Amino acid sequence: MKVPSLKRTPRLRAVLVTLAFLAGLIAEWTLVSWLKAAALAALGVQLSPYISQVIDLVVSLVLFGFIMKFIGKAFFNWRMTIFTVLNDALSRIARGDFSVSVPVEEADDDIRENPVLKVAVNINQVAEALQRMEAMRQEFISNVSHEIQSPLTSIRGFAQALREGGLSEETRQHYLTTIEAESRRLSRLSENLLRLSSLDSKAHAPVPRRYRLDSQLREVVLAAEPQWTAKGLDIEADLDAVYQTADEDMLNQVWTNLVHNAIKFTPTGGKIGIELRLEDKQALVRLTDSGIGISPEDLPFVFDRFYKADKARSRTDTSGGSGLGLAIARKIVELHGGRIEALSEGLGKGSCFAVRLPSAEPYLKAPEPASPDTSSELGAEQGAQPDTVQSARWRLDG
């Protein structure tokens, strides 16, 4: 069966068809009158004007009925062909065949005014979306299988070596440490998959509350002190005092992921900067590092799940991460109506992650004087918190 291309008859064409139809009716009436007059003249019969007009009307209506029946049947068959095509497309989608496409010659005005055309376009859009989702699902399964198989292979190999014996105590401890590390990697992968699944299904919606965002960022940096101290990193923060209305626990996961990524991919003696600004009732957090950077080819995909499974594996091979941290961060930010983006001038030139969140407001209350212990812990310049209530700039040296 030849699949018709669905399109709406333009207005001009519709007007011309209507005019042609009326002209046909006039021509038909004229033809009937002429044939009747010729027949009566041939038979030598004369009729009254009234009877003559009745004959013209009856014959014209009968002829018109036959013509409309023919046109209606042709139009009905064309319509049934269209609905058959649409039904076949829906049936294929229901069976899992998302490559279906209904041929449509579309224009914006046509789609708005023709319901059949709108249905066809919607079917094509649904099929394309499902096709993309299916491709993502297949890729996701492949990546999960790879991420699970890799540590299991290591664990199995080292377990077999331990079973065979004949190893020195140092080698034996090294193998056991590796097995423990790979087990933790599997555990983190499982936790991240469950967390991402929960975010996707919106099983745990954000529970917003008002809190100090700048204080949260300080706490996240201080919690990672053992990591950045071990690498001798220079941490600088320039934070406006900002109140944020959001789910504090969820955003804590975002900052933790970003800070740990920056620490992982910044070489020893490097620098990490954290900046918090309030712009148009939105909180803007920028986290920059002097690390290995991101290539322009990989930059659009850094928030994809299992990003490290692609060409960017060089950025994550030594981290032992699952490749889900940035995907989780983006999902949480989007659930809050915000936006996250990654910036980098290329490999070896560091990177910057910027997060913009709505529902932010300035902190207007004057801060309490900082205790000596707090000033010492934060390593504030000149041993005290800044006088301004708008921002606090402090520095941590590893």
mmCIF file of C-alpha atoms in Angstrom:
data_model
loop_
_atom_site.group_PDB
_atom_site.id
_atom_site.type_symbol
_atom_site.label_atom_id
_atom_site.label_comp_id
_atom_site.label_asym_id
_atom_site.label_seq_id
_atom_site.Cartn_x
_atom_site.Cartn_y
_atom_site.Cartn_z
ATOM 1 C CA MET A 1 0.000 0.000 0.000
ATOM 2 C CA LYS A 2 1.364 3.387 -0.946
ATOM 3 C CA VAL A 3 1.660 5.623 2.089
ATOM 4 C CA PRO A 4 0.139 9.054 1.431
ATOM 5 C CA SER A 5 1.914 12.168 2.540
ATOM 6 C CA LEU A 6 -0.269 14.046 4.994
ATOM 7 C CA LYS A 7 -0.728 17.724 4.276
ATOM 8 C CA ARG A 8 -3.441 20.314 4.543
ATOM 9 C CA THR A 9 -4.963 21.904 1.406
ATOM 10 C CA PRO A 10 -3.880 25.552 1.392
ATOM 11 C CA ARG A 11 -6.597 28.203 1.656
ATOM 12 C CA LEU A 12 -6.112 29.406 -1.914
ATOM 13 C CA ARG A 13 -6.453 25.896 -3.246
ATOM 14 C CA ALA A 14 -9.589 25.371 -1.147
ATOM 15 C CA VAL A 15 -11.121 28.538 -2.562
ATOM 16 C CA LEU A 16 -10.272 27.469 -6.105
ATOM 17 C CA VAL A 17 -11.779 24.019 -5.519
ATOM 18 C CA THR A 18 -14.985 25.617 -4.196
ATOM 19 C CA LEU A 19 -15.204 27.927 -7.190
ATOM 20 C CA ALA A 20 -14.588 24.990 -9.523
ATOM 21 C CA PHE A 21 -17.343 23.030 -7.772
ATOM 22 C CA LEU A 22 -19.831 25.878 -8.218
ATOM 23 C CA ALA A 23 -18.806 26.291 -11.844
ATOM 24 C CA GLY A 24 -19.381 22.562 -12.326
ATOM 25 C CA LEU A 25 -22.892 22.838 -10.897
ATOM 26 C CA ILE A 26 -23.698 25.701 -13.249
ATOM 27 C CA ALA A 27 -22.247 23.815 -16.208
ATOM 28 C CA GLU A 28 -24.222 20.721 -15.211
ATOM 29 C CA TRP A 29 -27.488 22.679 -14.999
ATOM 30 C CA THR A 30 -26.771 24.308 -18.357
ATOM 31 C CA LEU A 31 -25.921 20.959 -19.949
ATOM 32 C CA VAL A 32 -29.092 19.344 -18.605
ATOM 33 C CA SER A 33 -31.208 22.236 -19.903
ATOM 34 C CA TRP A 34 -29.599 22.064 -23.313
ATOM 35 C CA LEU A 35 -29.961 18.271 -23.604
ATOM 36 C CA LYS A 36 -33.582 18.483 -22.487
ATOM 37 C CA ALA A 37 -34.369 21.182 -25.051
ATOM 38 C CA ALA A 38 -32.667 19.178 -27.805
ATOM 39 C CA ALA A 39 -34.560 16.001 -26.845
ATOM 40 C CA LEU A 40 -37.938 17.768 -26.749
ATOM 41 C CA ALA A 41 -37.258 19.432 -30.103
ATOM 42 C CA ALA A 42 -36.340 16.080 -31.648
ATOM 43 C CA LEU A 43 -39.508 14.495 -30.318
ATOM 44 C CA GLY A 44 -41.655 17.504 -31.276
ATOM 45 C CA VAL A 45 -42.951 17.859 -27.705
ATOM 46 C CA GLN A 46 -43.599 21.150 -25.962
ATOM 47 C CA LEU A 47 -43.841 21.468 -22.163
ATOM 48 C CA SER A 48 -44.951 24.251 -19.893
ATOM 49 C CA PRO A 49 -42.158 26.314 -18.298
ATOM 50 C CA TYR A 50 -43.004 24.899 -14.815
ATOM 51 C CA ILE A 51 -42.753 21.254 -15.908
ATOM 52 C CA SER A 52 -39.580 22.051 -17.842
ATOM 53 C CA GLN A 53 -37.935 23.521 -14.735
ATOM 54 C CA VAL A 54 -39.018 20.508 -12.626
ATOM 55 C CA ILE A 55 -37.404 18.144 -15.130
ATOM 56 C CA ASP A 56 -34.234 20.237 -15.114
ATOM 57 C CA LEU A 57 -34.108 20.122 -11.297
ATOM 58 C CA VAL A 58 -34.776 16.385 -10.977
ATOM 59 C CA VAL A 59 -32.255 15.373 -13.649
ATOM 60 C CA SER A 60 -29.651 17.776 -12.208
ATOM 61 C CA LEU A 61 -30.125 16.386 -8.681
ATOM 62 C CA VAL A 62 -29.840 12.777 -9.871
ATOM 63 C CA LEU A 63 -26.712 13.560 -11.839
ATOM 64 C CA PHE A 64 -25.310 15.564 -8.907
ATOM 65 C CA GLY A 65 -25.994 12.641 -6.573
ATOM 66 C CA PHE A 66 -24.021 10.215 -8.749
ATOM 67 C CA ILE A 67 -21.120 12.659 -8.984
ATOM 68 C CA MET A 68 -21.047 13.262 -5.192
ATOM 69 C CA LYS A 69 -21.223 9.526 -4.516
ATOM 70 C CA PHE A 70 -18.161 8.989 -6.685
ATOM 71 C CA ILE A 71 -16.286 11.902 -5.069
ATOM 72 C CA GLY A 72 -17.331 10.789 -1.562
ATOM 73 C CA LYS A 73 -16.148 7.249 -2.131
ATOM 74 C CA ALA A 74 -12.787 8.466 -3.370
ATOM 75 C CA PHE A 75 -12.459 10.865 -0.404
ATOM 76 C CA PHE A 76 -13.531 8.155 2.069
ATOM 77 C CA ASN A 77 -10.947 5.731 0.713
ATOM 78 C CA TRP A 78 -8.272 8.418 1.003
ATOM 79 C CA ARG A 79 -9.269 9.151 4.591
ATOM 80 C CA MET A 80 -9.327 5.465 5.492
ATOM 81 C CA THR A 81 -5.838 5.096 4.001
ATOM 82 C CA ILE A 82 -4.617 7.928 6.257
ATOM 83 C CA PHE A 83 -6.140 6.383 9.389
ATOM 84 C CA THR A 84 -4.757 2.996 8.402
ATOM 85 C CA VAL A 85 -1.282 4.532 8.214
ATOM 86 C CA LEU A 86 -1.699 6.192 11.617
ATOM 87 C CA ASN A 87 -3.048 2.999 13.173
ATOM 88 C CA ASP A 88 -0.190 0.962 11.709
ATOM 89 C CA ALA A 89 2.340 3.450 13.117
ATOM 90 C CA LEU A 90 0.801 3.246 16.593
ATOM 91 C CA SER A 91 0.744 -0.559 16.437
ATOM 92 C CA ARG A 92 4.447 -0.672 15.529
ATOM 93 C CA ILE A 93 5.288 1.666 18.404
ATOM 94 C CA ALA A 94 3.276 -0.526 20.794
ATOM 95 C CA ARG A 95 5.318 -3.554 19.633
ATOM 96 C CA GLY A 96 8.563 -1.723 20.397
ATOM 97 C CA ASP A 97 9.461 -0.613 16.869
ATOM 98 C CA PHE A 98 10.387 3.036 17.346
ATOM 99 C CA SER A 99 11.823 3.546 13.861
ATOM 100 C CA VAL A 100 8.354 4.298 12.500
ATOM 101 C CA SER A 101 7.803 7.623 10.736
ATOM 102 C CA VAL A 102 4.622 8.949 9.171
ATOM 103 C CA PRO A 103 5.466 11.035 6.061
ATOM 104 C CA VAL A 104 4.264 14.568 6.700
ATOM 105 C CA GLU A 105 4.574 17.731 4.677
ATOM 106 C CA GLU A 106 4.260 20.179 7.508
ATOM 107 C CA ALA A 107 4.061 23.877 8.160
ATOM 108 C CA ASP A 108 3.323 25.636 11.428
ATOM 109 C CA ASP A 109 -0.091 26.912 10.304
ATOM 110 C CA ASP A 110 -1.018 23.502 8.920
ATOM 111 C CA ILE A 111 -0.228 21.708 12.172
ATOM 112 C CA ARG A 112 -2.280 24.128 14.256
ATOM 113 C CA GLU A 113 -5.366 23.916 12.029
ATOM 114 C CA ASN A 114 -5.471 20.285 10.918
ATOM 115 C CA PRO A 115 -6.094 17.729 13.705
ATOM 116 C CA VAL A 116 -5.106 14.757 11.518
ATOM 117 C CA LEU A 117 -1.813 16.393 10.630
ATOM 118 C CA LYS A 118 -1.259 17.236 14.293
ATOM 119 C CA VAL A 119 -1.774 13.574 15.256
ATOM 120 C CA ALA A 120 0.740 12.460 12.610
ATOM 121 C CA VAL A 121 3.353 14.961 13.813
ATOM 122 C CA ASN A 122 2.791 13.919 17.446
ATOM 123 C CA ILE A 123 3.249 10.254 16.507
ATOM 124 C CA ASN A 124 6.562 11.075 14.833
ATOM 125 C CA GLN A 125 7.715 13.061 17.875
ATOM 126 C CA VAL A 126 6.755 10.249 20.254
ATOM 127 C CA ALA A 127 8.571 7.696 18.092
ATOM 128 C CA GLU A 128 11.719 9.844 17.976
ATOM 129 C CA ALA A 129 11.658 10.379 21.752
ATOM 130 C CA LEU A 130 11.171 6.677 22.429
ATOM 131 C CA GLN A 131 13.953 5.837 19.982
ATOM 132 C CA ARG A 132 16.326 8.151 21.846
ATOM 133 C CA MET A 133 15.275 6.654 25.173
ATOM 134 C CA GLU A 134 15.827 3.139 23.862
ATOM 135 C CA ALA A 135 19.299 4.070 22.646
ATOM 136 C CA MET A 136 20.082 5.611 26.053
ATOM 137 C CA ARG A 137 18.757 2.498 27.799
ATOM 138 C CA GLN A 138 20.953 0.202 25.714
ATOM 139 C CA GLU A 139 23.979 2.409 26.324
ATOM 140 C CA PHE A 140 23.178 2.564 30.035
ATOM 141 C CA ILE A 141 22.975 -1.234 30.307
ATOM 142 C CA SER A 142 26.241 -1.571 28.421
ATOM 143 C CA ASN A 143 27.980 0.946 30.668
ATOM 144 C CA VAL A 144 26.632 -0.599 33.868
ATOM 145 C CA SER A 145 27.770 -4.029 32.722
ATOM 146 C CA HIS A 146 31.234 -2.658 32.001
ATOM 147 C CA GLU A 147 31.469 -0.847 35.343
ATOM 148 C CA ILE A 148 30.408 -3.968 37.248
ATOM 149 C CA GLN A 149 32.531 -6.387 35.242
ATOM 150 C CA SER A 150 35.759 -4.409 35.660
ATOM 151 C CA PRO A 151 36.025 -4.598 39.483
ATOM 152 C CA LEU A 152 34.650 -8.141 39.530
ATOM 153 C CA THR A 153 37.416 -9.226 37.168
ATOM 154 C CA SER A 154 40.017 -7.664 39.465
ATOM 155 C CA ILE A 155 38.517 -9.243 42.562
ATOM 156 C CA ARG A 156 38.353 -12.678 40.919
ATOM 157 C CA GLY A 157 41.951 -12.461 39.687
ATOM 158 C CA PHE A 158 43.412 -11.401 43.020
ATOM 159 C CA ALA A 159 41.280 -13.962 44.908
ATOM 160 C CA GLN A 160 42.643 -16.745 42.698
ATOM 161 C CA ALA A 161 46.200 -15.532 43.298
ATOM 162 C CA LEU A 162 45.617 -15.554 47.053
ATOM 163 C CA ARG A 163 44.171 -19.065 46.888
ATOM 164 C CA GLU A 164 47.246 -20.379 45.103
ATOM 165 C CA GLY A 165 49.503 -19.145 47.913
ATOM 166 C CA GLY A 166 53.257 -18.669 47.750
ATOM 167 C CA LEU A 167 52.955 -14.886 48.072
ATOM 168 C CA SER A 168 54.990 -12.619 50.285
ATOM 169 C CA GLU A 169 53.168 -10.817 53.075
ATOM 170 C CA GLU A 170 53.626 -7.485 51.306
ATOM 171 C CA THR A 171 52.122 -8.830 48.064
ATOM 172 C CA ARG A 172 49.344 -10.523 49.971
ATOM 173 C CA GLN A 173 48.416 -7.276 51.755
ATOM 174 C CA HIS A 174 48.533 -5.418 48.440
ATOM 175 C CA TYR A 175 46.093 -7.900 46.888
ATOM 176 C CA LEU A 176 43.755 -7.682 49.878
ATOM 177 C CA THR A 177 43.844 -3.873 49.748
ATOM 178 C CA THR A 178 42.979 -3.973 46.045
ATOM 179 C CA ILE A 179 40.077 -6.353 46.656
ATOM 180 C CA GLU A 180 38.769 -4.050 49.390
ATOM 181 C CA ALA A 181 39.089 -1.004 47.142
ATOM 182 C CA GLU A 182 37.252 -2.699 44.273
ATOM 183 C CA SER A 183 34.505 -3.801 46.677
ATOM 184 C CA ARG A 184 34.066 -0.198 47.810
ATOM 185 C CA ARG A 185 33.927 0.848 44.163
ATOM 186 C CA LEU A 186 31.084 -1.604 43.535
ATOM 187 C CA SER A 187 29.301 -0.330 46.623
ATOM 188 C CA ARG A 188 29.589 3.284 45.458
ATOM 189 C CA LEU A 189 28.341 2.318 42.014
ATOM 190 C CA SER A 190 25.296 0.629 43.529
ATOM 191 C CA GLU A 191 24.553 3.608 45.776
ATOM 192 C CA ASN A 192 24.872 6.084 42.911
ATOM 193 C CA LEU A 193 22.658 4.000 40.631
ATOM 194 C CA LEU A 194 19.972 3.845 43.317
ATOM 195 C CA ARG A 195 20.262 7.574 43.947
ATOM 196 C CA LEU A 196 20.050 8.394 40.245
ATOM 197 C CA SER A 197 17.068 6.075 39.802
ATOM 198 C CA SER A 198 15.333 7.767 42.716
ATOM 199 C CA LEU A 199 15.966 11.207 41.217
ATOM 200 C CA ASP A 200 14.738 10.098 37.782
ATOM 201 C CA SER A 201 11.501 8.715 39.200
ATOM 202 C CA LYS A 202 11.059 11.744 41.472
ATOM 203 C CA ALA A 203 10.363 9.318 44.294
ATOM 204 C CA HIS A 204 12.035 11.765 46.678
ATOM 205 C CA ALA A 205 11.013 15.282 45.737
ATOM 206 C CA PRO A 206 13.099 18.167 47.090
ATOM 207 C CA VAL A 207 12.073 19.412 50.527
ATOM 208 C CA PRO A 208 13.057 23.085 50.412
ATOM 209 C CA ARG A 209 13.943 25.146 53.439
ATOM 210 C CA ARG A 210 15.724 28.449 53.954
ATOM 211 C CA TYR A 211 19.382 28.202 54.962
ATOM 212 C CA ARG A 212 22.781 29.872 54.539
ATOM 213 C CA LEU A 213 24.299 28.681 51.271
ATOM 214 C CA ASP A 214 27.710 30.245 51.946
ATOM 215 C CA SER A 215 27.948 28.362 55.246
ATOM 216 C CA GLN A 216 27.127 25.113 53.497
ATOM 217 C CA LEU A 217 29.888 25.656 50.941
ATOM 218 C CA ARG A 218 32.419 26.314 53.721
ATOM 219 C CA GLU A 219 31.403 23.122 55.499
ATOM 220 C CA VAL A 220 31.792 21.058 52.319
ATOM 221 C CA VAL A 221 35.295 22.420 51.725
ATOM 222 C CA LEU A 222 36.330 21.818 55.327
ATOM 223 C CA ALA A 223 34.927 18.271 55.208
ATOM 224 C CA ALA A 224 37.283 17.567 52.283
ATOM 225 C CA GLU A 225 40.297 18.946 54.142
ATOM 226 C CA PRO A 226 42.151 15.602 54.330
ATOM 227 C CA GLN A 227 41.989 15.250 50.534
ATOM 228 C CA TRP A 228 43.170 18.727 49.537
ATOM 229 C CA THR A 229 45.718 18.863 52.348
ATOM 230 C CA ALA A 230 47.292 15.603 51.183
ATOM 231 C CA LYS A 231 47.799 17.117 47.702
ATOM 232 C CA GLY A 232 48.966 20.488 48.985
ATOM 233 C CA LEU A 233 46.210 22.385 47.170
ATOM 234 C CA ASP A 234 45.560 26.101 47.599
ATOM 235 C CA ILE A 235 41.837 26.677 48.230
ATOM 236 C CA GLU A 236 40.414 30.181 47.800
ATOM 237 C CA ALA A 237 36.799 31.134 48.450
ATOM 238 C CA ASP A 238 34.979 34.388 47.817
ATOM 239 C CA LEU A 239 31.452 33.953 49.108
ATOM 240 C CA ASP A 240 28.575 36.391 49.331
ATOM 241 C CA ALA A 241 26.398 35.851 52.384
ATOM 242 C CA VAL A 242 23.335 34.295 50.739
ATOM 243 C CA TYR A 243 20.160 32.656 51.950
ATOM 244 C CA GLN A 244 18.981 29.826 49.681
ATOM 245 C CA THR A 245 15.578 28.117 49.708
ATOM 246 C CA ALA A 246 16.226 24.542 48.591
ATOM 247 C CA ASP A 247 16.719 20.976 49.774
ATOM 248 C CA GLU A 248 19.881 21.330 51.837
ATOM 249 C CA ASP A 249 20.824 17.641 51.753
ATOM 250 C CA MET A 250 20.419 17.364 47.977
ATOM 251 C CA LEU A 251 22.516 20.455 47.273
ATOM 252 C CA ASN A 252 25.136 19.221 49.717
ATOM 253 C CA GLN A 253 25.541 16.229 47.379
ATOM 254 C CA VAL A 254 26.077 18.617 44.437
ATOM 255 C CA TRP A 255 28.799 20.643 46.177
ATOM 256 C CA THR A 256 30.468 17.493 47.498
ATOM 257 C CA ASN A 257 30.621 15.949 44.022
ATOM 258 C CA LEU A 258 32.000 19.131 42.443
ATOM 259 C CA VAL A 259 34.601 19.739 45.168
ATOM 260 C CA HIS A 260 35.804 16.122 45.132
ATOM 261 C CA ASN A 261 36.056 16.200 41.334
ATOM 262 C CA ALA A 262 38.119 19.362 41.493
ATOM 263 C CA ILE A 263 40.443 17.803 44.066
ATOM 264 C CA LYS A 264 40.809 14.582 42.060
ATOM 265 C CA PHE A 265 41.720 16.264 38.816
ATOM 266 C CA THR A 266 43.936 19.060 40.151
ATOM 267 C CA PRO A 267 47.626 18.143 40.392
ATOM 268 C CA THR A 268 49.659 18.516 43.562
ATOM 269 C CA GLY A 269 50.251 22.157 44.456
ATOM 270 C CA GLY A 270 47.379 23.348 42.256
ATOM 271 C CA LYS A 271 44.621 25.821 43.026
ATOM 272 C CA ILE A 272 40.868 25.545 43.505
ATOM 273 C CA GLY A 273 38.581 28.552 43.702
ATOM 274 C CA ILE A 274 34.988 28.763 44.966
ATOM 275 C CA GLU A 275 32.869 31.839 44.322
ATOM 276 C CA LEU A 276 29.297 32.594 45.402
ATOM 277 C CA ARG A 277 27.406 35.589 44.040
ATOM 278 C CA LEU A 278 23.806 36.798 44.218
ATOM 279 C CA GLU A 279 22.491 37.921 40.808
ATOM 280 C CA ASP A 280 18.835 38.800 40.159
ATOM 281 C CA LYS A 281 17.578 36.695 43.074
ATOM 282 C CA GLN A 282 19.640 33.777 41.832
ATOM 283 C CA ALA A 283 22.616 32.181 43.543
ATOM 284 C CA LEU A 284 25.588 31.710 41.215
ATOM 285 C CA VAL A 285 28.258 29.278 42.388
ATOM 286 C CA ARG A 286 31.474 28.931 40.393
ATOM 287 C CA LEU A 287 34.033 26.271 41.200
ATOM 288 C CA THR A 288 37.274 26.575 39.238
ATOM 289 C CA ASP A 289 40.422 24.482 39.301
ATOM 290 C CA SER A 290 43.852 24.432 37.698
ATOM 291 C CA GLY A 291 43.497 20.753 36.870
ATOM 292 C CA ILE A 292 43.767 18.691 33.703
ATOM 293 C CA GLY A 293 40.839 20.447 31.992
ATOM 294 C CA ILE A 294 38.361 19.050 29.496
ATOM 295 C CA SER A 295 38.806 18.825 25.738
ATOM 296 C CA PRO A 296 36.314 20.725 23.529
ATOM 297 C CA GLU A 297 35.133 17.414 22.043
ATOM 298 C CA ASP A 298 34.234 16.013 25.477
ATOM 299 C CA LEU A 299 32.826 19.181 27.025
ATOM 300 C CA PRO A 300 29.214 18.690 25.805
ATOM 301 C CA PHE A 301 29.107 15.213 27.373
ATOM 302 C CA VAL A 302 30.589 15.734 30.848
ATOM 303 C CA PHE A 303 27.172 15.441 32.502
ATOM 304 C CA ASP A 304 26.262 12.225 30.675
ATOM 305 C CA ARG A 305 26.030 9.086 32.742
ATOM 306 C CA PHE A 306 29.235 7.042 32.719
ATOM 307 C CA TYR A 307 31.009 9.910 30.983
ATOM 308 C CA LYS A 308 34.332 8.290 31.784
ATOM 309 C CA ALA A 309 33.396 5.289 29.638
ATOM 310 C CA ASP A 310 34.056 7.394 26.522
ATOM 311 C CA LYS A 311 37.115 9.286 25.319
ATOM 312 C CA ALA A 312 37.250 11.175 28.590
ATOM 313 C CA ARG A 313 38.313 8.053 30.486
ATOM 314 C CA SER A 314 41.762 9.629 30.902
ATOM 315 C CA ARG A 315 40.200 12.122 33.269
ATOM 316 C CA THR A 316 38.748 9.489 35.557
ATOM 317 C CA ASP A 317 40.899 6.401 35.345
ATOM 318 C CA THR A 318 42.815 7.202 38.491
ATOM 319 C CA SER A 319 39.832 8.406 40.470
ATOM 320 C CA GLY A 320 38.037 5.132 40.980
ATOM 321 C CA GLY A 321 34.745 6.983 40.457
ATOM 322 C CA SER A 322 31.628 5.570 38.916
ATOM 323 C CA GLY A 323 31.142 8.292 36.295
ATOM 324 C CA LEU A 324 27.749 9.191 37.781
ATOM 325 C CA GLY A 325 28.666 12.088 40.072
ATOM 326 C CA LEU A 326 28.125 14.879 37.554
ATOM 327 C CA ALA A 327 24.957 13.251 36.216
ATOM 328 C CA ILE A 328 23.579 13.201 39.773
ATOM 329 C CA ALA A 329 24.619 16.830 40.302
ATOM 330 C CA ARG A 330 22.854 17.966 37.130
ATOM 331 C CA LYS A 331 19.687 16.068 38.020
ATOM 332 C CA ILE A 332 19.539 17.638 41.492
ATOM 333 C CA VAL A 333 20.139 21.147 40.142
ATOM 334 C CA GLU A 334 17.432 20.696 37.491
ATOM 335 C CA LEU A 335 14.970 19.442 40.128
ATOM 336 C CA HIS A 336 15.489 22.779 41.860
ATOM 337 C CA GLY A 337 14.779 24.696 38.648
ATOM 338 C CA GLY A 338 18.442 25.630 38.250
ATOM 339 C CA ARG A 339 21.125 25.151 35.642
ATOM 340 C CA ILE A 340 24.650 23.734 35.716
ATOM 341 C CA GLU A 341 27.302 24.062 33.022
ATOM 342 C CA ALA A 342 30.933 23.117 32.526
ATOM 343 C CA LEU A 343 33.546 25.422 30.992
ATOM 344 C CA SER A 344 37.116 24.690 29.969
ATOM 345 C CA GLU A 345 39.585 26.141 27.502
ATOM 346 C CA GLY A 346 41.003 22.687 26.803
ATOM 347 C CA LEU A 347 43.223 19.965 28.214
ATOM 348 C CA GLY A 348 45.733 21.201 30.741
ATOM 349 C CA LYS A 349 43.966 24.548 31.209
ATOM 350 C CA GLY A 350 41.717 23.758 34.146
ATOM 351 C CA SER A 351 37.935 23.821 34.260
ATOM 352 C CA CYS A 352 35.030 25.730 35.767
ATOM 353 C CA PHE A 353 31.650 24.414 36.871
ATOM 354 C CA ALA A 354 28.932 27.040 37.272
ATOM 355 C CA VAL A 355 25.659 26.399 39.095
ATOM 356 C CA ARG A 356 22.782 28.875 39.014
ATOM 357 C CA LEU A 357 19.897 28.414 41.471
ATOM 358 C CA PRO A 358 16.660 30.403 41.903
ATOM 359 C CA SER A 359 15.016 31.408 45.200
ATOM 360 C CA ALA A 360 18.067 33.118 46.676
ATOM 361 C CA GLU A 361 18.205 36.279 48.761
ATOM 362 C CA PRO A 362 20.887 38.308 50.519
ATOM 363 C CA TYR A 363 21.790 37.844 54.159
ATOM 364 C CA LEU A 364 21.136 41.226 55.769
ATOM 365 C CA LYS A 365 21.637 40.509 59.452
ATOM 366 C CA ALA A 366 24.977 41.589 60.892
ATOM 367 C CA PRO A 367 27.111 38.533 61.692
ATOM 368 C CA GLU A 368 28.205 37.689 65.177
ATOM 369 C CA PRO A 369 31.923 38.149 65.930
ATOM 370 C CA ALA A 370 33.850 35.043 65.019
ATOM 371 C CA SER A 371 35.486 33.121 67.834
ATOM 372 C CA PRO A 372 39.277 32.694 67.788
ATOM 373 C CA ASP A 373 38.877 28.970 67.204
ATOM 374 C CA THR A 374 36.654 29.504 64.165
ATOM 375 C CA SER A 375 39.024 32.097 62.715
ATOM 376 C CA SER A 376 41.928 29.728 63.140
ATOM 377 C CA GLU A 377 40.051 26.812 61.619
ATOM 378 C CA LEU A 378 39.072 28.755 58.508
ATOM 379 C CA GLY A 379 42.500 30.282 58.129
ATOM 380 C CA ALA A 380 40.886 33.718 57.662
ATOM 381 C CA GLU A 381 43.176 36.492 56.667
ATOM 382 C CA GLN A 382 44.364 38.562 59.664
ATOM 383 C CA GLY A 383 42.712 35.992 61.958
ATOM 384 C CA ALA A 384 39.140 37.326 61.826
ATOM 385 C CA GLN A 385 35.997 37.247 59.729
ATOM 386 C CA PRO A 386 35.551 40.199 57.313
ATOM 387 C CA ASP A 387 33.475 43.112 58.589
ATOM 388 C CA THR A 388 31.120 43.150 55.606
ATOM 389 C CA VAL A 389 27.872 41.230 55.790
ATOM 390 C CA GLN A 390 27.778 40.886 51.994
ATOM 391 C CA SER A 391 30.721 38.598 51.445
ATOM 392 C CA ALA A 392 33.453 36.637 53.124
ATOM 393 C CA ARG A 393 36.776 35.937 51.482
ATOM 394 C CA TRP A 394 39.023 33.337 53.003
ATOM 395 C CA ARG A 395 41.857 31.114 51.981
ATOM 396 C CA LEU A 396 42.908 27.585 52.863
ATOM 397 C CA ASP A 397 46.427 26.381 52.115
ATOM 398 C CA GLY A 398 47.121 22.683 51.973
#
